XYZ file of C-alpha atoms in Angstrom:
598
model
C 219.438 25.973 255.495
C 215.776 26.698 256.671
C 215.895 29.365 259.340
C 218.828 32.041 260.294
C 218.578 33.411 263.923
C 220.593 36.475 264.143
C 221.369 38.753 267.409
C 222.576 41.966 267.469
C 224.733 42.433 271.176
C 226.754 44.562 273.524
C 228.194 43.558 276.776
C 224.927 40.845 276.886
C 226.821 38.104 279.127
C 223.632 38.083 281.601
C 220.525 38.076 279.253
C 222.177 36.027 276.064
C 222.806 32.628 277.471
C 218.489 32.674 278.815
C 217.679 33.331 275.088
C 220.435 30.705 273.508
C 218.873 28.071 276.414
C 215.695 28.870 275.194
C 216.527 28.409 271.464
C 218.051 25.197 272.154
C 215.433 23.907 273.871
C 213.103 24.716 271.222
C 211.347 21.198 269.248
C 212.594 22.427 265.768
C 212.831 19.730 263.394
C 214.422 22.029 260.322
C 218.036 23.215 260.239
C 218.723 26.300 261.498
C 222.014 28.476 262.599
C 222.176 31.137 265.117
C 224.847 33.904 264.173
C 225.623 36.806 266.844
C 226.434 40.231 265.567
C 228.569 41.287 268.072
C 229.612 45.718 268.434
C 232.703 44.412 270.890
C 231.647 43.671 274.136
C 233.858 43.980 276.949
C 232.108 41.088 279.200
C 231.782 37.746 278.210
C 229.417 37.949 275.755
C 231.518 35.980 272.452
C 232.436 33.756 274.366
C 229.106 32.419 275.651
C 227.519 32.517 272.189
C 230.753 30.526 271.003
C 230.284 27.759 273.833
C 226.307 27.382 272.119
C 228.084 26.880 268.701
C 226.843 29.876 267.574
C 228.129 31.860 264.606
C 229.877 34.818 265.777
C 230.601 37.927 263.228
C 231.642 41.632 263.709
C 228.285 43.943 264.502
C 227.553 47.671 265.171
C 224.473 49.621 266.180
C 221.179 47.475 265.731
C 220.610 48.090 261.898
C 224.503 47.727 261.207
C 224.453 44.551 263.537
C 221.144 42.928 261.703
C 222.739 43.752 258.409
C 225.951 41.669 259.014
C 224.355 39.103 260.816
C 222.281 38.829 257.612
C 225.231 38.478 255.120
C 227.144 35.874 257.265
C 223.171 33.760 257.542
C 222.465 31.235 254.620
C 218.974 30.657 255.715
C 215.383 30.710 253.618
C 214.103 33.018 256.633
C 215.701 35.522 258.685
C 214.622 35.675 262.210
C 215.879 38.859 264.299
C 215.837 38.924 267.780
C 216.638 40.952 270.282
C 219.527 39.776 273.060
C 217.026 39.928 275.915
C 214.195 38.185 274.739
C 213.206 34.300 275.698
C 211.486 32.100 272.939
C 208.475 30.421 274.611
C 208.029 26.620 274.054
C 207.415 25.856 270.133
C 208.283 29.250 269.254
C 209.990 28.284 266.432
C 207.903 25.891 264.589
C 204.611 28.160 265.168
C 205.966 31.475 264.044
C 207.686 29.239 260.546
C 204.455 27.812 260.328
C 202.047 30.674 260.830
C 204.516 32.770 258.058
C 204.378 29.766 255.413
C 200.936 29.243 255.618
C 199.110 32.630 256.154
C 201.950 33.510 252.679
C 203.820 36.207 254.501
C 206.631 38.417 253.498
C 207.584 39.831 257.020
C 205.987 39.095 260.405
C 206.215 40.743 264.181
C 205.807 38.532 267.256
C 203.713 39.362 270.351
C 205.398 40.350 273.775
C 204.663 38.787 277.490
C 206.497 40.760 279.922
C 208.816 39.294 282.516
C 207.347 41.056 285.146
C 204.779 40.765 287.534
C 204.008 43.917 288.042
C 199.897 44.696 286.300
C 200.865 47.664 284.929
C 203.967 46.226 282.791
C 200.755 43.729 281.796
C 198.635 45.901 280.641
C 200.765 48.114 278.827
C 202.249 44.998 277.323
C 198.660 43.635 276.360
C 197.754 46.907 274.771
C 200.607 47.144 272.775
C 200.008 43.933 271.339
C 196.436 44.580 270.955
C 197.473 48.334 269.200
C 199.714 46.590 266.520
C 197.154 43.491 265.568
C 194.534 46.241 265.357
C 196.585 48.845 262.770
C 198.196 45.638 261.049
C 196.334 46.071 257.810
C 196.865 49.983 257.822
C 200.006 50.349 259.000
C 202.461 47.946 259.355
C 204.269 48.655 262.490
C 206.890 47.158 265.150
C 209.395 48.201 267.704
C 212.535 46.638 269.904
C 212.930 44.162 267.134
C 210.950 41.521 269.223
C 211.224 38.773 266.700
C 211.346 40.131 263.026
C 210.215 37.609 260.873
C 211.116 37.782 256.993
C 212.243 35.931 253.482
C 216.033 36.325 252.663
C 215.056 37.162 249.264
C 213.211 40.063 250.605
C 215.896 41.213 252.811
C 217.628 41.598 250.085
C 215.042 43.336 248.001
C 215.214 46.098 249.880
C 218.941 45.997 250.943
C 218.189 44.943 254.831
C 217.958 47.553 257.152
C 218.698 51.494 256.704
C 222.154 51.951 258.565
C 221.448 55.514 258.508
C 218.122 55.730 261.310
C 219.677 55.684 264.583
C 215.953 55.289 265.493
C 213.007 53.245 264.494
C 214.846 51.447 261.879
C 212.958 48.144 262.670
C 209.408 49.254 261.875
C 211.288 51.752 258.876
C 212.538 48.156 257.330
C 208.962 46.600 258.091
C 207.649 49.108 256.186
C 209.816 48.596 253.298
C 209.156 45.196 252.950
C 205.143 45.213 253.536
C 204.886 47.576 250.677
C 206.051 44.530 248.737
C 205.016 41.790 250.366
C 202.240 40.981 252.761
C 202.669 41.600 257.050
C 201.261 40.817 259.896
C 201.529 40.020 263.356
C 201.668 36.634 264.452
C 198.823 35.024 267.002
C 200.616 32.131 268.246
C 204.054 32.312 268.882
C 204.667 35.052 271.508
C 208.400 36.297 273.307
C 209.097 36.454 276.644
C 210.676 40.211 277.062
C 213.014 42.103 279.510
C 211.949 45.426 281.577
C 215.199 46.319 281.529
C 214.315 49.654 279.748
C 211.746 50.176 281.634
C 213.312 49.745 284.783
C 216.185 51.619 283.493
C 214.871 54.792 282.269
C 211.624 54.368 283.840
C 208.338 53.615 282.680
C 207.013 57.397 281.579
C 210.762 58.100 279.787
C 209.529 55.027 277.448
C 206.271 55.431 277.188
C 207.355 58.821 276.082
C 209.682 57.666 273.664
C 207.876 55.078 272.125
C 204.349 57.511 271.985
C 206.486 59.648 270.364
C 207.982 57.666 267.610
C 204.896 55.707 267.027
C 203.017 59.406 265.982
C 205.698 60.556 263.897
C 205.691 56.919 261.952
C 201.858 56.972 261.825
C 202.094 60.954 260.242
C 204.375 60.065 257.796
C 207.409 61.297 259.742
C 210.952 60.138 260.449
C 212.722 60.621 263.998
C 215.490 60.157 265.590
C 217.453 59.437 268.221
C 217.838 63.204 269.413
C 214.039 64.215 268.309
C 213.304 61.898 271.486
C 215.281 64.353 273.581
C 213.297 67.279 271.834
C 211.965 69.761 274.722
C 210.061 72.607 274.297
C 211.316 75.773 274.500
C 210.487 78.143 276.692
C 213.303 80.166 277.113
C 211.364 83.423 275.902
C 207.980 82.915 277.531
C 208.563 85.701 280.494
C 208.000 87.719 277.406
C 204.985 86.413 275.684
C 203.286 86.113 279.407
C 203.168 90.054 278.930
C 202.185 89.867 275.679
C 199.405 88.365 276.400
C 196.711 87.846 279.336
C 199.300 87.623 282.212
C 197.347 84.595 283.203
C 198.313 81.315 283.710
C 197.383 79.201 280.285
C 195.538 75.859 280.037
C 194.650 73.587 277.483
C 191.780 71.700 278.067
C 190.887 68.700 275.848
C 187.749 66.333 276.799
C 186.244 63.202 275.188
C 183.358 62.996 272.807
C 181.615 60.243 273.508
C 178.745 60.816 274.486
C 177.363 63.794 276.405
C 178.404 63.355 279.976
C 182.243 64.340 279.582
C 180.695 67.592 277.507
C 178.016 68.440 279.919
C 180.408 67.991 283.032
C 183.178 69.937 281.302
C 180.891 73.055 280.612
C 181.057 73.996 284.205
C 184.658 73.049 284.377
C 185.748 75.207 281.776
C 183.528 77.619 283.071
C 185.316 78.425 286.120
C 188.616 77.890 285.096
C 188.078 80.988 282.573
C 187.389 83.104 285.541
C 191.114 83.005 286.379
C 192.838 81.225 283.797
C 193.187 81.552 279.900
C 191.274 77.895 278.706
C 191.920 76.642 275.196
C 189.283 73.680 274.489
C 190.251 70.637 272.747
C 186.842 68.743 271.888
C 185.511 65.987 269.086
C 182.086 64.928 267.922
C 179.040 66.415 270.199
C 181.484 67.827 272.961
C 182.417 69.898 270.250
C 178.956 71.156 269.381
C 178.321 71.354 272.883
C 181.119 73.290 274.333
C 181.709 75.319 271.694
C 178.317 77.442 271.799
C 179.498 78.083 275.513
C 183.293 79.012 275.079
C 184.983 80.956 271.658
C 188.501 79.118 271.753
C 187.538 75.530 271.068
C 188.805 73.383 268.432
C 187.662 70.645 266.950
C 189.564 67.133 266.713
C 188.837 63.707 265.539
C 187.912 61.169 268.437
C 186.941 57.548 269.245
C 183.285 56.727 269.485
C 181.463 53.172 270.740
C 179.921 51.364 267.862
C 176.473 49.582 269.939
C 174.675 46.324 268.351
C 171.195 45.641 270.076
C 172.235 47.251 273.328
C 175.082 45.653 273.109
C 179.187 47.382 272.693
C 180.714 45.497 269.229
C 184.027 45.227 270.562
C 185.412 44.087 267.089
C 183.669 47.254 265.529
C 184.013 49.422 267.457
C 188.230 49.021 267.385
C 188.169 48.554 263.401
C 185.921 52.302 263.043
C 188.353 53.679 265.334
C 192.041 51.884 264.000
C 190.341 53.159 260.404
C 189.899 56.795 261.312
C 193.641 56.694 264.152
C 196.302 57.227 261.127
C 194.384 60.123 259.585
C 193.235 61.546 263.183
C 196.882 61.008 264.618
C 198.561 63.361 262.178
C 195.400 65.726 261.815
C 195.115 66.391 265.525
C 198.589 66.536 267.084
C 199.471 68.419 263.748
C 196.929 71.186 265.008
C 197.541 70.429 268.720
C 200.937 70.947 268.377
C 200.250 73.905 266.737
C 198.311 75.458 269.255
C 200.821 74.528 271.942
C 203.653 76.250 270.013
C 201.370 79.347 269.836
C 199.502 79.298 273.184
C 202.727 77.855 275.224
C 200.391 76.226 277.968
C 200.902 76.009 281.535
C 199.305 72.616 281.926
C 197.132 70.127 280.285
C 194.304 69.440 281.583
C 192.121 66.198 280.270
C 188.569 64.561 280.742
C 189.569 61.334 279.357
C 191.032 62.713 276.198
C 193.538 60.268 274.165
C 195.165 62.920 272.123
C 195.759 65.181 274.577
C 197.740 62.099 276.774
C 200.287 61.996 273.454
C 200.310 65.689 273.408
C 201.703 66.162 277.161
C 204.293 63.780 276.774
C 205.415 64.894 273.284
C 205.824 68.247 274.924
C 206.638 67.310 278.215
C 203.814 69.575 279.676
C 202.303 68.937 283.458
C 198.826 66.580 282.568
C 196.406 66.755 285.217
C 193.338 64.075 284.745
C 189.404 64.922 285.862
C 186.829 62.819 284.574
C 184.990 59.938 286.161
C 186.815 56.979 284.287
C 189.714 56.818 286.478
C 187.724 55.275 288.887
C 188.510 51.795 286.627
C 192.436 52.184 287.247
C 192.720 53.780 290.411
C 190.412 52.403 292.780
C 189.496 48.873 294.444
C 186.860 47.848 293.553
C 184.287 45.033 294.155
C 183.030 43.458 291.033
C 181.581 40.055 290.478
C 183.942 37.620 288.671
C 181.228 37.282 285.536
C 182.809 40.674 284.430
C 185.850 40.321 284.956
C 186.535 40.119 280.932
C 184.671 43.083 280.328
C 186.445 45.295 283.136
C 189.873 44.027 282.228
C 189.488 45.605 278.678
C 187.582 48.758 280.427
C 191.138 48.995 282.273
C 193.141 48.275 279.512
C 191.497 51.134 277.751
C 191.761 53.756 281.006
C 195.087 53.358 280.837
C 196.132 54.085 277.173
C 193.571 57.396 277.486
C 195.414 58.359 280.724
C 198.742 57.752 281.410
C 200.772 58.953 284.483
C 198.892 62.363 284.964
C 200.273 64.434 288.290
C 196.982 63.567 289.863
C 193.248 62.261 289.724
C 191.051 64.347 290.228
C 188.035 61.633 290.424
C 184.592 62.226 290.498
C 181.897 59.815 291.527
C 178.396 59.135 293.130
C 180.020 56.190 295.422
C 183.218 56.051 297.598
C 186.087 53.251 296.864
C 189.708 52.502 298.708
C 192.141 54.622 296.145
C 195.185 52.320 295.817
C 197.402 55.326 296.109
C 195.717 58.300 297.780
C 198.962 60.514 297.379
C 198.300 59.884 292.851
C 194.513 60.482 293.526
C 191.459 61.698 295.004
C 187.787 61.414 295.303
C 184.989 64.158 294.671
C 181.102 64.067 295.219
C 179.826 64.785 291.284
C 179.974 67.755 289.395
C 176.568 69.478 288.346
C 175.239 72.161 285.729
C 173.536 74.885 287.630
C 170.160 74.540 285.641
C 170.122 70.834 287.479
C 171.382 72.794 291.029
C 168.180 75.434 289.848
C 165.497 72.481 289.681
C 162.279 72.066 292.596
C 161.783 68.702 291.746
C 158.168 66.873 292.068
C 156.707 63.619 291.629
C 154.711 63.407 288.416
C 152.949 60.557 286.444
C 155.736 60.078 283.751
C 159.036 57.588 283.798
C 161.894 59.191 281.792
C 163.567 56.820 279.685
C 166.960 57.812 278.360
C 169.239 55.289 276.282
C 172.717 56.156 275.578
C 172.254 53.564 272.508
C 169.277 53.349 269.982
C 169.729 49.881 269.698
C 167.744 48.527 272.832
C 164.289 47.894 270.662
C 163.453 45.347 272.899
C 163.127 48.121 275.774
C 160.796 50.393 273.928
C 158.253 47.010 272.766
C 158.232 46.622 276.607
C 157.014 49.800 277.747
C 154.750 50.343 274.951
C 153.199 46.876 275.549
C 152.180 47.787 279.745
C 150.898 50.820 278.968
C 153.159 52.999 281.416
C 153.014 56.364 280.638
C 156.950 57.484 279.370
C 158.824 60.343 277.972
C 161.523 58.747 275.914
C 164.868 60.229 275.374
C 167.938 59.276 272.722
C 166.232 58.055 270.128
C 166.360 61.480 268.305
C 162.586 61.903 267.495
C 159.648 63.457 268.264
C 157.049 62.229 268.230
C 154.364 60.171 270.139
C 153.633 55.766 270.141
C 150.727 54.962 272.324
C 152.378 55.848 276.453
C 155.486 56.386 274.857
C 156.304 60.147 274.261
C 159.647 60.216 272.103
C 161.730 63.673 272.371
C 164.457 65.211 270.827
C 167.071 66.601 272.883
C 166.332 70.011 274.357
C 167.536 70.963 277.702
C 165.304 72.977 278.679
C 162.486 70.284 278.331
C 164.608 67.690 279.629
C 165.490 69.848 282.781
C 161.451 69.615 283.264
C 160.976 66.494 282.532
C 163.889 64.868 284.770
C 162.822 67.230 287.553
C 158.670 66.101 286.964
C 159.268 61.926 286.885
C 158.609 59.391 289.009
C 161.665 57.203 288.237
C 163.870 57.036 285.500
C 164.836 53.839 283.599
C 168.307 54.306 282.004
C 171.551 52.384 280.760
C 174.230 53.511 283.050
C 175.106 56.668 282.113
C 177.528 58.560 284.404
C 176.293 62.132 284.512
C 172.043 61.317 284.119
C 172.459 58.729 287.393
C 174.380 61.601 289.383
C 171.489 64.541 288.418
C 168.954 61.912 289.114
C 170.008 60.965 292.285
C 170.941 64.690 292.907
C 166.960 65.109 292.453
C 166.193 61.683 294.564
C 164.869 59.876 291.844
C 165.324 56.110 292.022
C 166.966 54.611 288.986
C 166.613 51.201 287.106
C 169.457 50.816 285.306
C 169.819 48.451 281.950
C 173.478 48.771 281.177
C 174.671 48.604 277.612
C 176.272 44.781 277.651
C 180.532 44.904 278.114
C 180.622 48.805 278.619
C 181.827 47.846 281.965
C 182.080 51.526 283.157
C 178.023 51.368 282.865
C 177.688 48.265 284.440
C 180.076 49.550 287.407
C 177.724 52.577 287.782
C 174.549 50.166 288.033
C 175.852 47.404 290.571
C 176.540 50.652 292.757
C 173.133 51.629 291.836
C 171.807 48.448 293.805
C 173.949 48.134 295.536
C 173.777 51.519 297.386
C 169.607 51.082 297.560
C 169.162 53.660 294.969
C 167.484 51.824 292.767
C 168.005 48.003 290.392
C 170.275 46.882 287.803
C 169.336 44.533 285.478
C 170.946 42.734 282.335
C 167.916 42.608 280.517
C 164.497 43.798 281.714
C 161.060 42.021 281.701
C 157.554 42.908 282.565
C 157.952 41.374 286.283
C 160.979 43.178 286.313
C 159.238 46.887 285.602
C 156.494 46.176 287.831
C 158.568 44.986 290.708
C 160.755 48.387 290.447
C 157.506 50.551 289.976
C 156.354 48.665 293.533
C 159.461 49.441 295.221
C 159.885 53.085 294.036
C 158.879 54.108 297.628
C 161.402 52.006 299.365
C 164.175 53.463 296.978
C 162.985 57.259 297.246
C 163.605 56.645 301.021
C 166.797 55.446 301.091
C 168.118 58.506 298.520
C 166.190 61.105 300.978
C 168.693 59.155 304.255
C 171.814 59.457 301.960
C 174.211 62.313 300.972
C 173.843 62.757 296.770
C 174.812 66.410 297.152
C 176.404 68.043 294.390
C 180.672 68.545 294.779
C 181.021 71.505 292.096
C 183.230 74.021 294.809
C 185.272 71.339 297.034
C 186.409 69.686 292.894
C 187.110 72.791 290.986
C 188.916 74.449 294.249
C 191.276 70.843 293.742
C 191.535 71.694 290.256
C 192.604 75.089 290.911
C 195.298 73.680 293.655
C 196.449 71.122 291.560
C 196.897 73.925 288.444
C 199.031 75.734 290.500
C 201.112 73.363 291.715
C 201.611 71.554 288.654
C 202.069 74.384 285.953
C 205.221 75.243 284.775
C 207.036 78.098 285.703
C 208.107 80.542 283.218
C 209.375 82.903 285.733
């Protein structure tokens, strides 16, 4: 016998005979058997599988279930499935073939979604995308959606552990990688139910499964009643006294880059007038906002790996799945921590990963403020040609930020929110040394590159002889009209406020101070950072200033010729700063959201 097929079910009479259709429809030229493992359903379940001639034996919960199945199979390969799955056309023969050839012990299968709905999509998409990426570093798998393994290794490790009530799927994957070789296959993919999710909602399992998947990735086992683990805050009347008598948030922002840092600074600011603000922060937000506020810690983060002004999709995910196993138990180990400790109010997030885990671990209020949401929660009007980029853009705004109580969103243009009751728009926020600037028209264009890789940019400039002050590239010093300069805020302040124009990727927070300051913009995005490419067809679009793809020597002249033109239409429009109307949202939205320990 080539391949067992062997389903664990329980009262399954609506979902089983879809997947039995589906398996006998498959184009599967080896012998194969399909045995149920049935825990004593009440419905008709036996007595479908018996009228597909399958092979029906005594089961139990899943692992008990699998296990029996197993020992009734005489198959080469064991194939588990869940009962509410559908095999897509050629499953069968793809997934055997994919396992023989690629010489693999145990194998997971990819999930579409039997739902319309985007969301279920996405999520869907990203899970698939989480599990190829961590593949070789941690073999991983949940809901048993097509389990893929050698009899002989079954055995080896004596099938699944009866005694996990949860988790024992990616538990017995586990076992068996260590000794064999996994991976997830590309082909063959499984149509799946949203029962669940429909069921117990969409944040109960995103919950669950964010849950489980950090306590696997740290090393940990859970269980069925960890996932019903709340917090307890049963004495906190008591340690409100103890402490401030203020209301306590924690406060976690992303470290890419320097706009989530520089906007956070007068976030955090203000809410430490009233509130008591722990900071979570990695990378240069950490350096940043921790010379401007004593309780920050530092955590590991995701950063953007750039090839010749370009994102490196592949690299940049392989840096970041590399450094996610040692960064998910390092930083909820000392987020959790803090939370035990602190007992926070709320959560409060500038498109922060960890701190997305952390509220739902601990089932604390999350409210989002950062300029990213803007991808997820408004409509907006893109060209096709990037659709591929923004799609991925999405997919990522949506693992970073999930479900929050509200959006606080800011932005230099206005979109249609899809749900204005979830979300709401804000004019940007500024620093006050940008508020504090007179600016002028000087002699100088300020160049500033979010990546060092755009070579082509700086051979450009250097070559027409236009006089530039040249920020990103972390030196100083000075290459014909091209002044190069360290970072230093003071001399940037100058230098923004003193240009004529400023050439620059796409860059969230420089485009909102330089249009604060009416200086038009000519904007070079780096290529598939679709957030930056967003910000620069607004740009344009708005009469602000150009985006480009790549920029020439007719291109730099015809901007320099138009500069008028542009400074006009910024002088007509509104680009005022929305620091009071924002952060008196924020405060609303604290106290409405935070939990009571009254």
């Amino acid at each position: 016998m080539k391949l067992s097929i062997i389903i664990p079910t329980y009262n399954e009479e609506e979902y089983l005979p879809k997947l039995l259709e589906s398996i006998k429809n498959q184009n599967f030229k080896d012998e194969y058997e399909v045995i149920v493992a049935d825990a004593g359903s009440k419905d008709r379940t036996r007595e479908i599988a018996e009228s597909y001639n399958c092979k029906v034996v005594e089961g139990g919960l899943p692992a008990l279930g699998r296990n029996r199945g197993a020992e009734a199979s005489s198959g080469d390969y064991l194939l588990f499935l869940d009962s509410d799955v559908i095999l897509t056309e050629g499953y069968l023969e793809s997934a055997l073939e994919e396992f023989t050839q690629k010489d693999l012990g145990i194998a997971i299968t990819q999930m579409i979604p039997l739902s319309d709905s985007k969301i279920d999509k996405i999520s869907h998409d990203f899970a698939n995308f989480f599990m190829r990426s961590v593949e070789s570093i941690k073999p991983h798998g949940a809901g048993c959606y097509g389990i893929l393994t050698r009899r002989d290794l079954h055995d080896a490790v004596d099938g699944f552990d009866e005694s996990i009530d949860f988790g024992e799927d990616t538990d017995y994957i586990e076992k068996i990688a260590k000794i064999s070789s996994f991976r997830v296959l590309r082909k063959p993919k499984l149509l799946v139910s949203i029962r669940r999710l429909e069921k117990e909602g969409r944040k109960a399992i995103a919950f669950k499964y964010a849950k489980s998947t950090i306590y696997q990735f740290s090393g940990r086992k859970i269980t069925a009643e960890d996932l019903d683990y709340d917090f307890d805050y049963s004495n906190e009347k008591q340690l409100t006294e103890r402490t401030t008598g203020k209301k306590r948030i924690i406060y976690s922002l992303c470290g890419e880059g320097m706009g989530h840092a520089i906007r956070s600074g007068v976030v955090i600011k203000q809410l430490s007038k009233k509130y008591d603000v722990v900071v979570f922060a990695s990378d240069r937000a950490y350096q940043y906002i921790s010379k401007k506020h004593d309780k920050v810690y530092e955590i590991g983060g995701f950063n953007t790996v750039y090839e010749d002004n370009e994102v490196s999709n592949s690299k940049t995910f392989v840096k970041g799945m590399k450094g996610l196993p040692g960064d998910l138990k390092n930083n909820l180990r000392l987020m959790h921590g803090v939370v035990k400790e602190f007992k926070p109010h709320v959560i409060v997030s500038d498109f922060e990963f960890y701190a997305n885990l952390l509220s739902k671990i601990v089932k604390i209020p999350l409210i989002s403020i950062d300029n990213i949401s803007v991808l997820t929660q408004c409509e907006l009007d893109v060209p096709k040609k990037y659709r591929g980029d923004r799609l991925k853009a999405e997919g990522v705004a949506y693992s970073f930020i999930t479900m929050p109580k509200k959006y606080i969103i800011t932005s230099f243009f206005r979109a249609p929110l899809k749900n204005p009751e979830k979300a709401e728009m804000f004019s940007p926020i500024l620093r006050e040394e940008i508020l504090n600037l007179k600016p002028e028209t000087g002699d100088h264009i300020l160049v500033y590159q979010t990546s060092t890789s755009n070579k082509k940019l700086l051979e450009l400039l250097k070559s027409v002889g236009i006089k530039c002050i040249v920020y990103g590239f972390n030196q100083d010093k000075e290459d014909g009209s091209l002044r190069f300069k360290k970072f230093n805020e003071d001399e940037f302040y100058t230098d923004l406020a003193s240009c004529r124009a400023i050439i620059t990727n796409g860059g969230f927070t420089l485009i909102t101070e330089a249009l604060y300051l009416k200086k038009p913009i000519l904007s070079v995005p780096v290529k598939k950072q679709f957030e930056q490419i967003l910000n620069a067809i607004y740009i344009e679009r708005m009469g602000y200033g150009e985006f480009h793809e790549e920029i020439t020597e007719d291109v730099l002249m015809n901007f320099l010729e138009n500069l008028d033109q542009y400074r006009g239409k910024l002088e007509e429009s509104d680009t005022s700063e929305g620091n009071q109307e924002i952060l008196e949202e924020l405060e609303r939205t604290i106290e409405k959201y935070a939990l009571d320990f009254d």
